[in-house]
Short mmCIF file of C-alpha atoms in Angstrom, two decimals:
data_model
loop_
_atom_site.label_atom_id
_atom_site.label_comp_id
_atom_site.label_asym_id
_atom_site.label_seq_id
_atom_site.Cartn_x
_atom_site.Cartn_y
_atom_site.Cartn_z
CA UNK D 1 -5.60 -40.37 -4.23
CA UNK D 2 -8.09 -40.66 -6.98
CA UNK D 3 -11.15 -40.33 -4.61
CA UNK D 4 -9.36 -37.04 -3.52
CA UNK D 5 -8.80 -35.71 -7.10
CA UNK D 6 -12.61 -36.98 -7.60
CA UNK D 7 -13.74 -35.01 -4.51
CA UNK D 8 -11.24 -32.20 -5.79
CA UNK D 9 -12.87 -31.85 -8.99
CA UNK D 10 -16.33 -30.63 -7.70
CA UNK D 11 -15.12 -27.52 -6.57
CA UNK D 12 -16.16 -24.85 -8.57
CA UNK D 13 -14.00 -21.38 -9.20
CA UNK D 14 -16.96 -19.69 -7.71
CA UNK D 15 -16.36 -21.50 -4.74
CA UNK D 16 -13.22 -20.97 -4.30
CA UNK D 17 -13.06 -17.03 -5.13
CA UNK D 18 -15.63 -16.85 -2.38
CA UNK D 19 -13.82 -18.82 0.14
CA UNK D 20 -10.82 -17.78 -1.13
CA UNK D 21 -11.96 -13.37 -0.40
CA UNK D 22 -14.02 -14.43 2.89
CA UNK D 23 -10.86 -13.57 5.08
CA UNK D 24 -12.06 -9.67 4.26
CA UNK D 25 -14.86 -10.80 6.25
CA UNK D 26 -12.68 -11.56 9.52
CA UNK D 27 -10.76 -8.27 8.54
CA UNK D 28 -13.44 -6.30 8.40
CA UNK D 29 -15.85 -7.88 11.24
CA UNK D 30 -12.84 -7.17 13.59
CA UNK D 31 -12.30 -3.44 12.68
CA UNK D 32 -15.98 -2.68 13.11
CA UNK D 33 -16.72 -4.85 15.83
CA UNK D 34 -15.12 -2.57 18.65
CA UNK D 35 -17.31 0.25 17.50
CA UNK D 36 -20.26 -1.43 19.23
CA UNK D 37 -18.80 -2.97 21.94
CA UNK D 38 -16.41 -0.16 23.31
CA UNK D 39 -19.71 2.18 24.84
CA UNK D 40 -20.57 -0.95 27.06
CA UNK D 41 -16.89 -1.83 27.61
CA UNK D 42 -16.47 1.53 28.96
CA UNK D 43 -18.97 1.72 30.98
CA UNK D 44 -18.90 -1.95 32.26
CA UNK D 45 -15.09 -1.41 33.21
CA UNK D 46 -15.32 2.70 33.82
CA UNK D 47 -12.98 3.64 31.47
CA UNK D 48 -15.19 6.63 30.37
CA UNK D 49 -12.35 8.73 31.95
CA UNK D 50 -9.47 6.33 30.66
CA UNK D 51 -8.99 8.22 27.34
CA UNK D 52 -5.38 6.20 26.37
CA UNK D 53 -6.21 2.81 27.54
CA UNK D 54 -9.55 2.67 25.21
CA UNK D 55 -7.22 4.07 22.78
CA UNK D 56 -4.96 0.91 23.38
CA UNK D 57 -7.44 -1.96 23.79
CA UNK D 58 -9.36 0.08 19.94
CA UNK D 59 -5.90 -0.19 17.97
CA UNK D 60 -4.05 -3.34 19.80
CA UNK D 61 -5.29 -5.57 17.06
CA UNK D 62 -3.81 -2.69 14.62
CA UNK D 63 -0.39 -3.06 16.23
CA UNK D 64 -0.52 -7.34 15.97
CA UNK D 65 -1.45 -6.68 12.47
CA UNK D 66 1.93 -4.57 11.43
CA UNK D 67 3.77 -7.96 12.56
CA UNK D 68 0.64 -10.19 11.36
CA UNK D 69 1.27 -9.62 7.79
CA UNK D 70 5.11 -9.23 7.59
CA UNK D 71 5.47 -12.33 9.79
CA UNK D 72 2.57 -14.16 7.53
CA UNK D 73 4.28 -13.00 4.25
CA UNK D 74 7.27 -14.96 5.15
CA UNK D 75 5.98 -18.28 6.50
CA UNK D 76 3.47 -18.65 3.39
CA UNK D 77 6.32 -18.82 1.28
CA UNK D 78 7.49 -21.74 2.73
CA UNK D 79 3.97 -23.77 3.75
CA UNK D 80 2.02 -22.32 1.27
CA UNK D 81 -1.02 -19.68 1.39
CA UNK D 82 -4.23 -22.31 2.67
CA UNK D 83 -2.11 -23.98 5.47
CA UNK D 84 -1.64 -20.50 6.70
CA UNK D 85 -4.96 -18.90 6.04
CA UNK D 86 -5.97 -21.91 8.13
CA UNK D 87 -3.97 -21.12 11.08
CA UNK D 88 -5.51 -17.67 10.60
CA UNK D 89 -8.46 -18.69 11.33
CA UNK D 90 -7.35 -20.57 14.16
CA UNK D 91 -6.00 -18.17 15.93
CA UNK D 92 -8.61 -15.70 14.88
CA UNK D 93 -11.23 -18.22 16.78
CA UNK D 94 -8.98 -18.53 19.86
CA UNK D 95 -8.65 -15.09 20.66
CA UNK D 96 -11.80 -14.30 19.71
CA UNK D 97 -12.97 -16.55 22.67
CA UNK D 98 -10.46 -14.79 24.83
CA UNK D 99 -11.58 -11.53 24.21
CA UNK D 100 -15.39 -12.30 25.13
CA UNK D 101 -14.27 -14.27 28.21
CA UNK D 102 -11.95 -11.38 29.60
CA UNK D 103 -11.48 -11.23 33.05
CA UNK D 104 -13.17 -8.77 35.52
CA UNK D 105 -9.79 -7.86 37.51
CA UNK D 106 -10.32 -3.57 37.59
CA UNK D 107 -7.43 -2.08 35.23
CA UNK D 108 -5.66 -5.50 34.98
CA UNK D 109 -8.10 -6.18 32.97
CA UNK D 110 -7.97 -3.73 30.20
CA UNK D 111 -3.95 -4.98 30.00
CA UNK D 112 -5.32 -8.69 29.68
CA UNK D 113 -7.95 -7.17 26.60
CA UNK D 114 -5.15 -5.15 25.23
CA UNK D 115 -2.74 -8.50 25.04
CA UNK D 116 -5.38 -10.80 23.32
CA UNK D 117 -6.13 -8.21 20.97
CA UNK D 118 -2.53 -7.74 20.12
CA UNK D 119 -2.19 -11.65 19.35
CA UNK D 120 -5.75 -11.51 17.48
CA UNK D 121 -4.31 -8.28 15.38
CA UNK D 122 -1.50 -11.46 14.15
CA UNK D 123 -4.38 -12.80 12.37
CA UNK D 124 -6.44 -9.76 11.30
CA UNK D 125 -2.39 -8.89 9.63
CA UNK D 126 -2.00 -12.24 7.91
CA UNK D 127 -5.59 -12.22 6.34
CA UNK D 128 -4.73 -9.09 4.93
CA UNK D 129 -1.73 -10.18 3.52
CA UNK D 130 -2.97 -13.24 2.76
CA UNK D 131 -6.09 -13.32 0.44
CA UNK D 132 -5.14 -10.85 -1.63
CA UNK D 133 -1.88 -12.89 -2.47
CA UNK D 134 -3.78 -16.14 -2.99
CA UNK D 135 -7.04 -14.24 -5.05
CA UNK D 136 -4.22 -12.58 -7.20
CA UNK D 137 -2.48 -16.44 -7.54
CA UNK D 138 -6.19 -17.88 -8.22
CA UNK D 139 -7.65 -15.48 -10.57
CA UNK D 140 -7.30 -15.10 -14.64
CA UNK D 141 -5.11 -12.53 -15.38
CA UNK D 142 -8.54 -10.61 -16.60
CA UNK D 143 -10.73 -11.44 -13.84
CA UNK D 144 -7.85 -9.75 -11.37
CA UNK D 145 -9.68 -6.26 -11.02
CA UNK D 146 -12.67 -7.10 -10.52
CA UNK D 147 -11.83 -9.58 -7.90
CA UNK D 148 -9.49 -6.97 -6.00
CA UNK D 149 -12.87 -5.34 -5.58
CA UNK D 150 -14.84 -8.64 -4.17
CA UNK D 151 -11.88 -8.56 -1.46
CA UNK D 152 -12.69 -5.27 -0.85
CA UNK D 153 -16.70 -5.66 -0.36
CA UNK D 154 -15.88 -9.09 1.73
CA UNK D 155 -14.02 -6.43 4.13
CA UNK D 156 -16.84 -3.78 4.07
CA UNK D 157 -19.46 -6.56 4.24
CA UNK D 158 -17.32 -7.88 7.45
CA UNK D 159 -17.53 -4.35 8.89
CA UNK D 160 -21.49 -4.08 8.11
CA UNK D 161 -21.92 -7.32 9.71
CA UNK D 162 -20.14 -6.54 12.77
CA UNK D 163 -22.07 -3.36 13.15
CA UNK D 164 -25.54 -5.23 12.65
CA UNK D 165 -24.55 -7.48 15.07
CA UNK D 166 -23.59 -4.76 17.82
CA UNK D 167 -27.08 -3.23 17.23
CA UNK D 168 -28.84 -6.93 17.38
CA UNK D 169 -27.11 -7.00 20.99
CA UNK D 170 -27.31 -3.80 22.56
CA UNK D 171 -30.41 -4.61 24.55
CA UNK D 172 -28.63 -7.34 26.31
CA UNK D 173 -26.84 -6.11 29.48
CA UNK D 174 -24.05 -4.16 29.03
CA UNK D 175 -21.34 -6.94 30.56
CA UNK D 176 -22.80 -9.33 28.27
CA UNK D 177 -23.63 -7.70 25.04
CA UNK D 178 -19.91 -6.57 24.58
CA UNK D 179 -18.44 -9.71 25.59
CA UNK D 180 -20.67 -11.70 22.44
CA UNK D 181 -19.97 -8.99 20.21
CA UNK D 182 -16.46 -9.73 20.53
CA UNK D 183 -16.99 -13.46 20.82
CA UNK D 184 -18.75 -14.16 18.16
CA UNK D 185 -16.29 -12.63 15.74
CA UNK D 186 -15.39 -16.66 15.99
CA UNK D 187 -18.45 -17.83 14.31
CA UNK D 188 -16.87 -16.65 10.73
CA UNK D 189 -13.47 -17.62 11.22
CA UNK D 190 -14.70 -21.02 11.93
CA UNK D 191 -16.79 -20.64 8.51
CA UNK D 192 -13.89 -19.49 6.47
CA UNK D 193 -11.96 -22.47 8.29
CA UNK D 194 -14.31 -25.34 7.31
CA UNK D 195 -14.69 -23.60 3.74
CA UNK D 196 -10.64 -23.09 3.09
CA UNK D 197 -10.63 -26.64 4.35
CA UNK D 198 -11.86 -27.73 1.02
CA UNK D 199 -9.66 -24.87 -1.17
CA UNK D 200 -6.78 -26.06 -3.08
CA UNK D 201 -3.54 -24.74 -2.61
CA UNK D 202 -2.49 -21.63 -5.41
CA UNK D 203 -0.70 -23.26 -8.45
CA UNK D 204 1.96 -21.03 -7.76
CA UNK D 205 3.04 -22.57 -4.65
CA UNK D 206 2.91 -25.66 -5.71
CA UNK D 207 5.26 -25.08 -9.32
CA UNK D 208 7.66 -23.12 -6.33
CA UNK D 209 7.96 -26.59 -4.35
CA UNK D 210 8.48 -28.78 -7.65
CA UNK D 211 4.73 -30.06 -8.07
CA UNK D 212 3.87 -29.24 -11.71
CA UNK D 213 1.49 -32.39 -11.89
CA UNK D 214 -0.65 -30.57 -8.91
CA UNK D 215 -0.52 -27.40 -10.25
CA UNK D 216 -1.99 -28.38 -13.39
CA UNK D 217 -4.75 -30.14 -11.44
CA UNK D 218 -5.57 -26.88 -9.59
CA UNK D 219 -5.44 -24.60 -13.00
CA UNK D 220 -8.49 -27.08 -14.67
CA UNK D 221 -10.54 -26.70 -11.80
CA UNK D 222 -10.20 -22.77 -12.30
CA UNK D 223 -9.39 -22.34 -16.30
CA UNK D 224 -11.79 -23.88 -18.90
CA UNK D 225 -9.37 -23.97 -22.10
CA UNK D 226 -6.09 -26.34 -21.80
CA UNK D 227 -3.76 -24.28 -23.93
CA UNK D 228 -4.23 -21.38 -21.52
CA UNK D 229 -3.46 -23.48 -18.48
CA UNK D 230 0.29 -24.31 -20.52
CA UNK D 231 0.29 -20.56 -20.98
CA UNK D 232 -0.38 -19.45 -17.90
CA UNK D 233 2.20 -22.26 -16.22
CA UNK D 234 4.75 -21.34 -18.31
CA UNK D 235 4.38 -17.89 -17.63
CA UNK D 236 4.40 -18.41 -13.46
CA UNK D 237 7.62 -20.53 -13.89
CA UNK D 238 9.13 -17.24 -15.75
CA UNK D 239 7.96 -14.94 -13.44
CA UNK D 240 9.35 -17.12 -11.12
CA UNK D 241 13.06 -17.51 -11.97
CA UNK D 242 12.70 -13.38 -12.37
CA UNK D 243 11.68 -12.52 -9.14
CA UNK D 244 14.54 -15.44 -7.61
CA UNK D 245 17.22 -13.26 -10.00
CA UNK D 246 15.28 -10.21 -8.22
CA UNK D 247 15.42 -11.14 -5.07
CA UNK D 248 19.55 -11.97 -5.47
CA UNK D 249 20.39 -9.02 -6.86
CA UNK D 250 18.27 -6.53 -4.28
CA UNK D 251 18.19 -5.16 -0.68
CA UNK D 252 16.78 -2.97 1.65
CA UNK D 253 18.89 -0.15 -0.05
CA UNK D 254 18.07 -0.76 -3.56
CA UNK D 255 14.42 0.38 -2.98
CA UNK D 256 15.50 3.87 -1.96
CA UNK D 257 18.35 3.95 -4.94
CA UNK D 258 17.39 6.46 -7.63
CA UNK D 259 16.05 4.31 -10.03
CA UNK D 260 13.25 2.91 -7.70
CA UNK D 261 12.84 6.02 -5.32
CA UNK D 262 10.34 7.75 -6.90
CA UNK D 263 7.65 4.30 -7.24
CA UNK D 264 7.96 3.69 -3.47
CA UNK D 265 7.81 7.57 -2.05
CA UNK D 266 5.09 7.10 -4.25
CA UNK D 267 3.41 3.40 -3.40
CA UNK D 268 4.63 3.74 0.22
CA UNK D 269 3.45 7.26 0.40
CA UNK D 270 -0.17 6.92 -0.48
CA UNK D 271 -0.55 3.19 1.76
CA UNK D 272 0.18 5.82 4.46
CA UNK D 273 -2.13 8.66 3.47
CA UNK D 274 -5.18 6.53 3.68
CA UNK D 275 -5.07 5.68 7.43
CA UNK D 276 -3.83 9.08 8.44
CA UNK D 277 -6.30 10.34 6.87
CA UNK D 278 -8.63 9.16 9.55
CA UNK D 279 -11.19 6.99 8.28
CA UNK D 280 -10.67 4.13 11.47
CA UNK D 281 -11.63 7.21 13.46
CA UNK D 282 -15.22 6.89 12.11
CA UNK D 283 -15.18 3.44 11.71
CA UNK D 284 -14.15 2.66 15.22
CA UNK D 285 -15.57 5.40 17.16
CA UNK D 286 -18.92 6.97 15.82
CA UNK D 287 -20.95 6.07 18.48
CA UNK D 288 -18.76 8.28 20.38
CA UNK D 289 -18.34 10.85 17.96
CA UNK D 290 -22.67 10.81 18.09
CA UNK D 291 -22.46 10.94 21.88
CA UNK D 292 -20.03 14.20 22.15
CA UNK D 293 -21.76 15.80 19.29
CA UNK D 294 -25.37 15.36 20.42
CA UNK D 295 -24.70 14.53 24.35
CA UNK D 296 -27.13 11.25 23.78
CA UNK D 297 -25.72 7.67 25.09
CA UNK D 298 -23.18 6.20 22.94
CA UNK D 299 -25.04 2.74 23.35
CA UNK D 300 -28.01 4.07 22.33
CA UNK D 301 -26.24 5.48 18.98
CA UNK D 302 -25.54 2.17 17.23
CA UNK D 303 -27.60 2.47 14.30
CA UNK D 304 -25.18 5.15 13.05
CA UNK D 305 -22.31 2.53 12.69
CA UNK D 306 -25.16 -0.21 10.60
CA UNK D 307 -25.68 3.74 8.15
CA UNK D 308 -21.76 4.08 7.52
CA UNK D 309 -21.40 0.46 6.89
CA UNK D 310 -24.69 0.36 4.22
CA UNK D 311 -22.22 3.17 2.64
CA UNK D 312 -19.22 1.43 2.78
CA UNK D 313 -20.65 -1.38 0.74
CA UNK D 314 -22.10 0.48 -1.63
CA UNK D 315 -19.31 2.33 -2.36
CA UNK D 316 -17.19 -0.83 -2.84
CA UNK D 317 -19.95 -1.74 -5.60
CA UNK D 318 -19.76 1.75 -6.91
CA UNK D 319 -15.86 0.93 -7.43
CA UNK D 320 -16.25 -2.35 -8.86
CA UNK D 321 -18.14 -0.38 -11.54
CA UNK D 322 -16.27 2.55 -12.35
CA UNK D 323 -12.92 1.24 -11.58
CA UNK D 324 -11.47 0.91 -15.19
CA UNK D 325 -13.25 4.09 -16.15
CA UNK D 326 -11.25 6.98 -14.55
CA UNK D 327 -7.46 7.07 -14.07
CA UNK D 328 -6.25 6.38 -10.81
CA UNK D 329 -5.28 9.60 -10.18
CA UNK D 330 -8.07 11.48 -10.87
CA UNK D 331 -10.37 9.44 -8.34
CA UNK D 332 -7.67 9.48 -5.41
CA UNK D 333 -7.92 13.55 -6.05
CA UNK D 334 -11.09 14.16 -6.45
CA UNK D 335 -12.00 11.98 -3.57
CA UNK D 336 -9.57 13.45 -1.13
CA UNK D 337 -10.40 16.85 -1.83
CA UNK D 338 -13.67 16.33 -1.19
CA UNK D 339 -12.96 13.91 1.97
CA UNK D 340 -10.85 16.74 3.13
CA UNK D 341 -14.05 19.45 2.83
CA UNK D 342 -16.21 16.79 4.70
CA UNK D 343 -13.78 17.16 8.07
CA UNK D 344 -13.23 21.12 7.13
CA UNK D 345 -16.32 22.13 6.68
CA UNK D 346 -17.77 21.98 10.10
CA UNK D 347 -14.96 23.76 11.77
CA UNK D 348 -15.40 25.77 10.13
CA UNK D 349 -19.52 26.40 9.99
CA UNK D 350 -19.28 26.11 13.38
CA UNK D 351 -16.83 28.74 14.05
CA UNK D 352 -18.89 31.06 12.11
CA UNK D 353 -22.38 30.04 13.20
CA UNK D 354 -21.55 28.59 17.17
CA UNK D 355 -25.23 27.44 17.67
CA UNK D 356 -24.71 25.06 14.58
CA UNK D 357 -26.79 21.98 14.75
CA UNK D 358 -24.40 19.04 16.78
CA UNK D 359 -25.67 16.36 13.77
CA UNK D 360 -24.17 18.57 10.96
CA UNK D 361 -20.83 16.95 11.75
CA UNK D 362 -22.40 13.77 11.15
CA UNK D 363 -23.85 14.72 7.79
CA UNK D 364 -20.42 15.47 6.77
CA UNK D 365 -18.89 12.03 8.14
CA UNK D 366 -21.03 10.30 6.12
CA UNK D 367 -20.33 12.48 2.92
CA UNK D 368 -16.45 11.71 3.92
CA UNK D 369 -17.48 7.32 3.97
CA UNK D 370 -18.92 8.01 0.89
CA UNK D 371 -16.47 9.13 -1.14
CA UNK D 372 -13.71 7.12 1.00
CA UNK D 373 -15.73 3.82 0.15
CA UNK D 374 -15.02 4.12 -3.72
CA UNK D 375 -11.40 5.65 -4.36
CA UNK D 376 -8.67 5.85 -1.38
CA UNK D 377 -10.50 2.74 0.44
CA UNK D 378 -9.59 0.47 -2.99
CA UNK D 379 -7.93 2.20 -5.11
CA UNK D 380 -4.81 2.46 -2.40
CA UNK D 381 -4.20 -1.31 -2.70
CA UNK D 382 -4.77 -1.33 -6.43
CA UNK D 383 -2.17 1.19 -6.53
CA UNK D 384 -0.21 -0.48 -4.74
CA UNK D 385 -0.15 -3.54 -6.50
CA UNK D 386 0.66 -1.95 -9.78
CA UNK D 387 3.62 0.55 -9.10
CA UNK D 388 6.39 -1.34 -7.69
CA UNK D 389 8.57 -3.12 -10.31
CA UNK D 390 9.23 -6.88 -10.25
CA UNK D 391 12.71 -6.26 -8.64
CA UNK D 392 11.39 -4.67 -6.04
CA UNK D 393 7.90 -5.58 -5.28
CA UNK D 394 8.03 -8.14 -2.31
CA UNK D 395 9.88 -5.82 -0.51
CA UNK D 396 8.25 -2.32 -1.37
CA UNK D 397 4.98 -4.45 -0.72
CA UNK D 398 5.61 -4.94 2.65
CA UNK D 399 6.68 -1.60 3.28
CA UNK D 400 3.56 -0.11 2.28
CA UNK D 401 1.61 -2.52 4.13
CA UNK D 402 3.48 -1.66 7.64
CA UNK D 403 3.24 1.95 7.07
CA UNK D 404 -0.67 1.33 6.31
CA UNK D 405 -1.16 -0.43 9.50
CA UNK D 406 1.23 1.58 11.59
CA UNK D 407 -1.44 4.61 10.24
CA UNK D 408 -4.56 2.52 11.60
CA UNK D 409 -3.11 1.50 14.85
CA UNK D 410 -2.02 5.44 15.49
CA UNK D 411 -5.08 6.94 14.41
CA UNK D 412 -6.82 4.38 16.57
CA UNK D 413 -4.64 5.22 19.62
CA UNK D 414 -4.36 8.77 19.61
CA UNK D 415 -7.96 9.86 18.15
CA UNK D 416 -9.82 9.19 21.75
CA UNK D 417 -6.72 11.45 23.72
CA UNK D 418 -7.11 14.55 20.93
CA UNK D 419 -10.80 14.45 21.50
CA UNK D 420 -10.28 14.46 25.56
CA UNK D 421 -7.84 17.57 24.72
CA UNK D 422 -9.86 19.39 22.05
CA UNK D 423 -12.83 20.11 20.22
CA UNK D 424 -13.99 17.47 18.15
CA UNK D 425 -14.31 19.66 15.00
CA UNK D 426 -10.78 20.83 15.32
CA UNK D 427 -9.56 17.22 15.77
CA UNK D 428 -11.20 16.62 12.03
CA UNK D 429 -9.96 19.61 10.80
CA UNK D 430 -6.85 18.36 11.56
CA UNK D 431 -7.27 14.99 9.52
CA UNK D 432 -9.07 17.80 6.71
CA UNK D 433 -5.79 19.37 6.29
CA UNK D 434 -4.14 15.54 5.89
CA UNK D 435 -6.59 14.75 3.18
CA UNK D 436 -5.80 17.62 1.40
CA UNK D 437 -2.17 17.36 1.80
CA UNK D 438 -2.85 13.74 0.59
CA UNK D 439 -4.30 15.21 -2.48
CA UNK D 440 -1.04 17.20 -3.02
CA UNK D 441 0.68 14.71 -2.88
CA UNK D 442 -0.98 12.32 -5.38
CA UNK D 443 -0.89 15.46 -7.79
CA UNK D 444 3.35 15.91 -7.57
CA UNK D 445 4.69 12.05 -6.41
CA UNK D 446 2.20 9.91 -8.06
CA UNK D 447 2.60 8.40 -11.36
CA UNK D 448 -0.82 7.07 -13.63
CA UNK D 449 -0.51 3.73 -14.09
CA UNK D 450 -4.28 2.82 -15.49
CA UNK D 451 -3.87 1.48 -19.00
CA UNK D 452 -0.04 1.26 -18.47
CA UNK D 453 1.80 -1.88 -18.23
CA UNK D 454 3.97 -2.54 -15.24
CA UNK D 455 7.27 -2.01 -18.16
CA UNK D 456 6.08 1.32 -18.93
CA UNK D 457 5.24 2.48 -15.04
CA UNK D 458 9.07 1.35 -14.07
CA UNK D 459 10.31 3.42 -16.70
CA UNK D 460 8.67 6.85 -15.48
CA UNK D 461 10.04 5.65 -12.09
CA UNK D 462 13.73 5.27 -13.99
CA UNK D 463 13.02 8.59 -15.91
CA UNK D 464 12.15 10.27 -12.72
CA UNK D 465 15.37 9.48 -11.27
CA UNK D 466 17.41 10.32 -13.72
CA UNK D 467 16.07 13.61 -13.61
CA UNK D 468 16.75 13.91 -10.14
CA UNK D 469 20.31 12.78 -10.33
CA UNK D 470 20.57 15.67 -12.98
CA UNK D 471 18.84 18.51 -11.29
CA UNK D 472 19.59 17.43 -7.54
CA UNK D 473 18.28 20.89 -6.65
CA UNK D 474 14.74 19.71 -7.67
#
């Protein structure tokens, strides 16, 4: 035991925030990774004509992941966040495998890719679910912003990777370059394996389960002044015997009662907004959307993907910066409006001027990443994580976290079948109109809650409905 505390003890909190955010990488190496790959998948399996199974195998780790992070939610609870971030990883590696080892049986075989990637999407869900629950457990109370933005550049910097990657390997033949680029989405889940392997468990886990004594432990390898480690255990036990009160006294039910209805139209609402919007579009299909625009090979278009993902992490830096500078609001608004211009726009130029050069829609995708990367990309979960009241927030949580990956997996389904039915412009347009009705939305359902504490943003949700119940007309 005392060699363990000894070998426990030279683990450093930078350390563990980084191994403790690297799941974004899997997250984000996954979504990306299919960009590359699907051109050569296509055209190794002919599926260029196949517009709802390469739909399908694109958002089948989207649908694992709506159960993935529900189902992971639960069984945390009772073995704790690192024993189940590890078994992410696991199964992350196994399928992983699966996927780059797929069959050649004709169509079978796109059922076979679709399955595996439905099992992988469990992990890609509990990662999501997961590190932000053990960062938020790990991380002083005033260190909490700035690390919900490292999660959010390990995710981008996971997508960027996966798109580097594609490019490294599209000069291998086209059977074997998308079989490694799926593959080798093992090589970091077996990194964040060994380096969780080493993490401690999160303090409040362990004070759930009785352990106090190991708690403490874990707080002094992560806080430097003793009184605040009391503090801040005190504090989790109280928190604690709140949210078991909570939990007793609420259902299903309560969150739509009018006290709590207007926080999670709200929270729910705008977890929702950001995938229909249709960012995974982009992010899993540009080399496609290159190909239709300019008529040159998707495979040959891959350097596209490595641009948007340069952007992505930038903007995630951007954020980092700016994100206690602006209300909330304001940068969800100003950043769908213009989001919404970006997919607008060239309908409409190109209604007006027909022989309108085929990379202007491009132009505009990348103004769209830009502004995505910095305010609906973060600032949905931060959102989320400060408008639901105690009472409700496991719950209303989870909610917004299905509806957020029910969004991806649609957008990644249907977006291939609208563009084999319709101009590509007009299928943007389309998400245009969403953005802006996004916008809208933020403007007349969302409350501010920069600066305010989580008291004060459950009150305007109780004020709310008591005006409602007042003026039921309204």
């Amino acid at each position: 035991m005392n060699v363990m505390a000894k070998a426990e003890k030279k683990i450093s909190s930078a350390f563990i925030y980084f191994f403790g955010s690297f799941g974004g990488i899997l997250f984000g190496y996954d979504i990306g990774v299919m960009t590359g790959a699907l051109p050569f998948l296509q055209a190794d399996w002919h599926l260029e004509n196949a517009a709802s199974l390469v739909g399908w195998i694109t958002s089948a780790v989207m649908f694992g992941a709506i159960f993935g992070g529900a189902l992971a939610g639960q069984l945390s609870d009772k073995f704790g966040r690192r024993k189940m971030i590890l078994m992410s990883a696991i199964v992350f590696m196994v399928f992983s495998v699966l996927s780059g080892v797929s069959p050649d049986m004709g169509e079978a075989s796109a059922y076979y890719l679709i399955i595996v990637r439905m099992l992988l999407g469990l992990a890609v869900g509990a990662a999501s679910a997961l590190v932000p629950a053990y960062m938020s457990e790990m991380a002083p109370a005033k260190a909490r912003g700035r690390l919900s933005g490292l999660n959010q550049t390990m995710i981008v910097s996971g997508m960027l990777l996966s798109y580097v990657v594609d490019f490294l390997l599209k000069d291998l033949p086209g059977e074997w370059a998308w079989r490694l680029m799926l593959g080798l989405a093992a090589v970091p889940a077996l990194i964040l394996f060994l380096g969780v392997l080493r993490l401690p468990e999160s303090p409040r886990f362990l004070l759930r389960k009785g352990d106090e004594a190991q708690a403490r432990k874990v707080l002094s390898y992560i806080r430097k002044n003793p009184a605040d480690i009391d503090q801040e255990l005190a504090s989790i036990k109280e928190t604690a015997k709140e949210e078991r009160q909570a939990n007793q006294k609420t259902s299903w039910s309560t969150l739509f009662s009018g006290k709590y209805r207007y926080l999670v139209i709200a929270g729910v609402g705008v977890a929702a907004f950001q995938q229909f919007q249709g960012a995974n579009a982009i992010f899993y299909y540009i080399p496609l959307i290159v190909q239709k625009a300019t008529g040159q090979a998707a495979s040959s278009n891959l350097m596209w993907p490595i641009v948007q993902g340069v952007i992505l992490v930038i903007g995630s830096l951007v954020y980092m910066w700016i994100a206690d500078k602006f209300n909330r609001r304001t940068l969800l608004m100003v950043g769908g409006a213009v989001m919404g211009l970006s997919f607008i726009l060239p309908a409409v130029i190109n209604w007006m001027m027909p022989n309108m050069n085929p990379m202007t829609i491009v132009v505009f995708l990348c103004i769209y990443v830009a502004f995505y990367s910095f305010t609906w990309a973060p600032l949905t979960w931060v959102l989320v994580g400060e408008i639901f009241p105690l009472a409700i927030r496991g719950r209303a949580s989870g909610l917004a976290s299905s509806f957020n990956w029910i969004g991806s997996w649609l957008v990644g389904l249907i977006f291939p079948i609208m563009t084999a039915s319709m101009p590509q412009e007009a299928v943007f347009a389309i998400f245009g109109i969403i953005c802006i009705l996004g916008v809208i939305f933020v403007k007349t359902c969302v409350p501010e809650t920069r600066g305010h504490t989580l008291e004060e943003i459950e009150e305007q949700g109780t004020n709310r409905g008591r005006v409602k119940a007042s003026n039921p007309e309204n």
